[in-house]
XYZ file of N, CA and C in Angstrom:
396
model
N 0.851 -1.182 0.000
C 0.000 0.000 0.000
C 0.890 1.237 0.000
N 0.846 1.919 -1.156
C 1.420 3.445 -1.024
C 0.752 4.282 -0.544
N 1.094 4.977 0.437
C 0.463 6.332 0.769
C 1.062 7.269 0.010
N 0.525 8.763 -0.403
C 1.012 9.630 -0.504
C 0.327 10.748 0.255
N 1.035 12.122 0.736
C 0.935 12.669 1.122
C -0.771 13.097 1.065
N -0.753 13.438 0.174
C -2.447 14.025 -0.732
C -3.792 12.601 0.781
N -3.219 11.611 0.698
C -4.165 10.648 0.766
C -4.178 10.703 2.491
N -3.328 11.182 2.752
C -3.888 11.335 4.262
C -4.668 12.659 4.720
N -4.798 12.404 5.683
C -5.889 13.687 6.864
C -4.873 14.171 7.885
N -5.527 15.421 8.420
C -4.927 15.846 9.912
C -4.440 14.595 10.511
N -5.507 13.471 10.912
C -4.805 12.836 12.057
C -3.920 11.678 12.014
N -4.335 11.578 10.491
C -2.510 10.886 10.164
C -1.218 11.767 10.260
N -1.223 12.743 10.086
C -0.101 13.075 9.673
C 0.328 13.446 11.108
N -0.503 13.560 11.954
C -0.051 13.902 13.357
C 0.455 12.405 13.899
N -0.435 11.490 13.567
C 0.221 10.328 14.088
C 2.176 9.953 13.067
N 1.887 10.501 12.469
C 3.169 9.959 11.648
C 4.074 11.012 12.218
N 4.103 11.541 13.464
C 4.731 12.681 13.907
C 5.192 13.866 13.211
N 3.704 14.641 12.382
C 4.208 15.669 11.547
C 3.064 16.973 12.006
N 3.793 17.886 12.161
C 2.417 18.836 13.143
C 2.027 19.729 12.070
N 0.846 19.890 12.778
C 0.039 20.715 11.717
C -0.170 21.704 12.826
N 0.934 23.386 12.735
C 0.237 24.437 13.052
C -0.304 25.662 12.316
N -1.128 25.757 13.550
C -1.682 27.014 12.999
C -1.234 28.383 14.140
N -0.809 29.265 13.362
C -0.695 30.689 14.237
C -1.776 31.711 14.003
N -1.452 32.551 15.308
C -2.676 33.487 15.305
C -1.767 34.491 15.220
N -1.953 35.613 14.383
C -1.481 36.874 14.109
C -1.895 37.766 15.837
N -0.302 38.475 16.115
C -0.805 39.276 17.094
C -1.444 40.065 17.285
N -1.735 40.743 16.251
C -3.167 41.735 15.978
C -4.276 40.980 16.117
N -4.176 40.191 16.230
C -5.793 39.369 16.798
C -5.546 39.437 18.130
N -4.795 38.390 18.526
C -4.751 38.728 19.942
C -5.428 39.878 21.034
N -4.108 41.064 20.563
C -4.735 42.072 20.967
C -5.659 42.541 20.441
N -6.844 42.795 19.359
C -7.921 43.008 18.873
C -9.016 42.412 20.040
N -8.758 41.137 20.316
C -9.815 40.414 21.325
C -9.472 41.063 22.971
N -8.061 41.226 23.185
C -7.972 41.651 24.292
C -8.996 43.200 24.446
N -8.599 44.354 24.275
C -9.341 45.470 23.549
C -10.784 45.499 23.593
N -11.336 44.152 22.820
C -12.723 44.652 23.200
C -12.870 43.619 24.108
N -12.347 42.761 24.289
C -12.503 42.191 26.201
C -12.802 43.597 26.947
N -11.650 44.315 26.922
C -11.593 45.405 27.637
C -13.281 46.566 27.283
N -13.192 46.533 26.255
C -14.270 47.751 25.850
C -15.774 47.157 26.614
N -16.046 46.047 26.237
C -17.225 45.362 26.526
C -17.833 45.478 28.143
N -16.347 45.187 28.484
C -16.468 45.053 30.102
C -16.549 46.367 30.855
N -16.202 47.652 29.653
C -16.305 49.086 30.255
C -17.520 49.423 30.132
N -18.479 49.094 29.006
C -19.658 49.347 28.401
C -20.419 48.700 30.026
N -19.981 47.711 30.360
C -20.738 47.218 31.292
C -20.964 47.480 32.675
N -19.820 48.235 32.987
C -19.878 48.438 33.978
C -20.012 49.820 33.960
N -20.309 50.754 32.961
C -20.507 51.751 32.843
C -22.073 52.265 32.928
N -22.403 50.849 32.522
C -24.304 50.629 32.621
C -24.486 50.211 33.845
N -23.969 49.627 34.753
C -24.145 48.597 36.064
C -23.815 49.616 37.146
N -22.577 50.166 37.388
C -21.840 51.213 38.241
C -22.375 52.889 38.296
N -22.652 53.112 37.120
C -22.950 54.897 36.626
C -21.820 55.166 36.399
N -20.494 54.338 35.796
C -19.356 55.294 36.342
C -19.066 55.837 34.712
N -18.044 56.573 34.388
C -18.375 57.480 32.829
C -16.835 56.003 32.180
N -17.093 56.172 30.660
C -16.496 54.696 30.145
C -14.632 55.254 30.767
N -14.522 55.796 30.679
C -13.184 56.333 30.656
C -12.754 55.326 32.455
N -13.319 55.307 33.449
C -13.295 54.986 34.768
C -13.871 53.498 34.452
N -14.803 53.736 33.739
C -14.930 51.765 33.180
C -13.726 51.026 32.271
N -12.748 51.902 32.042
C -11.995 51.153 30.921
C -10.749 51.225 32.134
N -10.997 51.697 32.826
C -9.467 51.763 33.685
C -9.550 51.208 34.660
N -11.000 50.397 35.303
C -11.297 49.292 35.978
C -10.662 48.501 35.493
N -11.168 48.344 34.362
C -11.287 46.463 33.701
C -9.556 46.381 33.569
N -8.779 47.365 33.042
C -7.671 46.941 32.790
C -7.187 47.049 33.655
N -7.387 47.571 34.999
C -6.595 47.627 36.364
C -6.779 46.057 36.534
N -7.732 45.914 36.197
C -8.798 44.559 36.942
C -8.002 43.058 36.452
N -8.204 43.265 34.810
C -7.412 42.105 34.392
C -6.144 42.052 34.338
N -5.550 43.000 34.369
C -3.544 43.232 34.832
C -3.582 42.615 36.120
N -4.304 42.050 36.863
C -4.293 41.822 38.516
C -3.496 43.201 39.398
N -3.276 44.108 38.721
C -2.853 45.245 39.704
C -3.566 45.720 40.253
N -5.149 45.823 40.551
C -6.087 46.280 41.614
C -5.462 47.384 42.581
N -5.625 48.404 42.090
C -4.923 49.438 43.283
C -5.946 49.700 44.175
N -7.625 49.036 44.316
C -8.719 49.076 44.892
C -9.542 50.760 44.957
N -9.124 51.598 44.072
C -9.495 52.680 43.970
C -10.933 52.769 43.698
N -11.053 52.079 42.760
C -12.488 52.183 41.823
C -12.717 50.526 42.227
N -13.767 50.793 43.097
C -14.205 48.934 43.195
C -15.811 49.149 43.053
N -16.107 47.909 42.574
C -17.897 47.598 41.644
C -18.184 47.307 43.083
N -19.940 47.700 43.159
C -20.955 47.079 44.291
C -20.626 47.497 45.470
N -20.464 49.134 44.781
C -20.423 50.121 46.620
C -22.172 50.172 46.710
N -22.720 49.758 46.175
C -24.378 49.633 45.797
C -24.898 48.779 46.266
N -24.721 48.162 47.745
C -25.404 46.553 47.901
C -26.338 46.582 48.176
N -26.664 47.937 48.402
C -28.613 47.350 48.903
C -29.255 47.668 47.793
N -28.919 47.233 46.904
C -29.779 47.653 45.538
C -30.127 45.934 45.521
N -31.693 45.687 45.070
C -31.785 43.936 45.298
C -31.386 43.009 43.996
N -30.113 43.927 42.898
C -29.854 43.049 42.029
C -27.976 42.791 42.291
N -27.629 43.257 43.858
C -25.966 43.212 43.683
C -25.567 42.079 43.728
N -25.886 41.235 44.671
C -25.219 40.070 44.841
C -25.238 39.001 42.931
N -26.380 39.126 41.959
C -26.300 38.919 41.014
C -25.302 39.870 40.026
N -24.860 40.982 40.448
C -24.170 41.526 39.789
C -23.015 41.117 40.022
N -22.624 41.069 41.463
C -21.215 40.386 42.389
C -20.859 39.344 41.082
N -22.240 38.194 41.278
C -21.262 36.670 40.474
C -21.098 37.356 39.111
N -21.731 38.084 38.428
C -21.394 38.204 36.942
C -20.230 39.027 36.948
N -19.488 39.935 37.474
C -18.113 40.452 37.635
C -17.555 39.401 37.932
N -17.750 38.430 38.915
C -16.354 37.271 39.123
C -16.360 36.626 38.043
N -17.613 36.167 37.616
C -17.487 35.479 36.284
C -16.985 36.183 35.396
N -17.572 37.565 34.591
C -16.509 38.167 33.976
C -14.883 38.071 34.507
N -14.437 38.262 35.168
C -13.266 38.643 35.720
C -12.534 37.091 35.301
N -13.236 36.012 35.581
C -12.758 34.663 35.976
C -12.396 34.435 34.304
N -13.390 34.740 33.456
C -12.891 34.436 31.691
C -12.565 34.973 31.385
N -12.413 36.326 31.900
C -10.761 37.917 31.092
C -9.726 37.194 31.434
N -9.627 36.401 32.890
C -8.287 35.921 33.016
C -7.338 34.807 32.570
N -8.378 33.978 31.876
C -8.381 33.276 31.133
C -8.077 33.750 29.522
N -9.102 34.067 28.957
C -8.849 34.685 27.670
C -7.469 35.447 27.705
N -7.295 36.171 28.905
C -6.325 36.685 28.915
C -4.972 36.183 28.333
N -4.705 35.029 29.460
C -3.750 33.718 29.727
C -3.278 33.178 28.041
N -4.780 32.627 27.406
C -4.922 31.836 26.550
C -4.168 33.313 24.982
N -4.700 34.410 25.237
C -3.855 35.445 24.456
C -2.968 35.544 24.300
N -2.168 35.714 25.668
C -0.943 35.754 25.698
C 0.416 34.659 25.695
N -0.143 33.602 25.339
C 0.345 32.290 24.941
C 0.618 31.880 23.799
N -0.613 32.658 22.950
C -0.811 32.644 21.166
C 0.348 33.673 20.889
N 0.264 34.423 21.828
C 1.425 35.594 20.891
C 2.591 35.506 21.273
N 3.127 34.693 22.394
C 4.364 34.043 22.613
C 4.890 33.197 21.434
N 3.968 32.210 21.293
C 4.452 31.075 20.221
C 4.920 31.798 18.931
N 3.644 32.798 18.774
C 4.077 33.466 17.381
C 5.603 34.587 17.477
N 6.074 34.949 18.750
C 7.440 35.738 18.631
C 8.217 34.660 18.927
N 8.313 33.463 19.500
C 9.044 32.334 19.342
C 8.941 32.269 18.051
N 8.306 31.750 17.582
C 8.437 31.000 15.868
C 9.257 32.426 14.838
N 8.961 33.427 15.028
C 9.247 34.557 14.290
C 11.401 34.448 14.423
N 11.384 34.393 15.954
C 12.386 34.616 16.221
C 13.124 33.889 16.287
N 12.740 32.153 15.687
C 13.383 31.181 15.323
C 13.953 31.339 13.490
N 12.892 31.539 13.493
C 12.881 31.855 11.570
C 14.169 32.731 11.460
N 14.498 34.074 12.120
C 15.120 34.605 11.992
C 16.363 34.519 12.497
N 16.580 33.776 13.910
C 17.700 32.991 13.883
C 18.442 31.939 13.010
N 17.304 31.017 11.960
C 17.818 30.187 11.068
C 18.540 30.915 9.613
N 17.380 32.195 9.249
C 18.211 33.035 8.425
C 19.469 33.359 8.742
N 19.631 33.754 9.778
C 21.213 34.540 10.184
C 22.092 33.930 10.243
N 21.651 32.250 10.393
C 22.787 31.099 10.551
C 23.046 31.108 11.632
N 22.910 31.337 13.180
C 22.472 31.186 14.287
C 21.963 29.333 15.176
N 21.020 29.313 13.790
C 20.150 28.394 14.530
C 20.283 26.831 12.972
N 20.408 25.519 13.399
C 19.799 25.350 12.582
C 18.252 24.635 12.372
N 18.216 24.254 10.440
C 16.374 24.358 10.151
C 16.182 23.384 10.540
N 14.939 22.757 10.988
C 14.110 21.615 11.187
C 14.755 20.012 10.395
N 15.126 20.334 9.430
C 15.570 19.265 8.129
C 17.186 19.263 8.364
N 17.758 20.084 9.461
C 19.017 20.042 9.646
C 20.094 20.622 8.888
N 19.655 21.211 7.439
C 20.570 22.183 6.783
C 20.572 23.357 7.654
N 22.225 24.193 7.190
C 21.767 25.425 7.399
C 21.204 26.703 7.120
C-alpha cells in the first residue's frame, strides 16, 4: 500500500509525527484583548454609573491583577440586584483571566516562531531538516 501525502488527513499526519500548526497573528490577539476590555467598560458603565473612561481603567486595572482598589464595583449593595451583579463580575473577571492567559500564549508562540525563523536566516540556529 502506497500512501502519498495528498491521501492522508490531519490525524494521520499527526500520528506519523508531523504537526500541523496554525498561528494566530498578534493583531488578533490584541484586537480580542481590547474589546474584552471595551465590553467590560460598556458594562460596567451601565451597572456602576461610572463614565467609560473609569470603566476602561477598571477592567484593565482589573485584568492586569494590579487592583490598586481605587475604583471597586458594588459600593451599591442594597440595591436587590448586587449580589447577582457580584457573580457576573467574578465570572466576567474569571474568563478575562483566562482569555487573557490563553492570548498571551498565542502571541508568545508566534514571537518564538518569528524569532526562530530569523535565527535560522542569520545562521544562528539550525532548520528543522538540519541544513543550514
Amino acid at each position: 500500500m502506497d500512501l502519498e501525502k495528498d491521501d492522508l488527513d490531519d490525524d494521520d499526519l499527526d500520528e506519523l509525527g508531523q504537526e500541523h500548526k496554525v498561528t494566530v497573528p498578534i493583531y488578533v490577539c490584541l484586537i480580542i484583548i481590547a474589546g474584552y476590555i471595551s465590553g467590560g467598560a460598556m458594562l460596567f458603565q451601565i451597572w456602576e454609573e461610572w463614565d467609560y473612561v473609569a470603566s476602561s481603567y477598571f477592567c484593565f486595572i482589573t485584568l492586569s491583577t494590579i487592583g490598586f482598589g481605587d475604583i471597586v464595583p458594588g459600593t451599591y449593595m442594597n440595591s436587590w440586584d448586587s449580589h447577582e451583579k457580584l457573580v457576573l463580575c467574578t465570572l466576567w473577571l474569571a474568563f478575562g483571566l483566562s482569555l487573557l492567559a490563553m492570548c498571551f500564549n498565542l502571541m508568545q508562540e508566534g514571537v518564538k516562531e518569528k524569532c526562530r525563523l530569523i535565527g535560522q536566516k542569520l545562521g544562528l540556529l539550525k532548520s528543522e531538516n538540519g541544513s543550514m
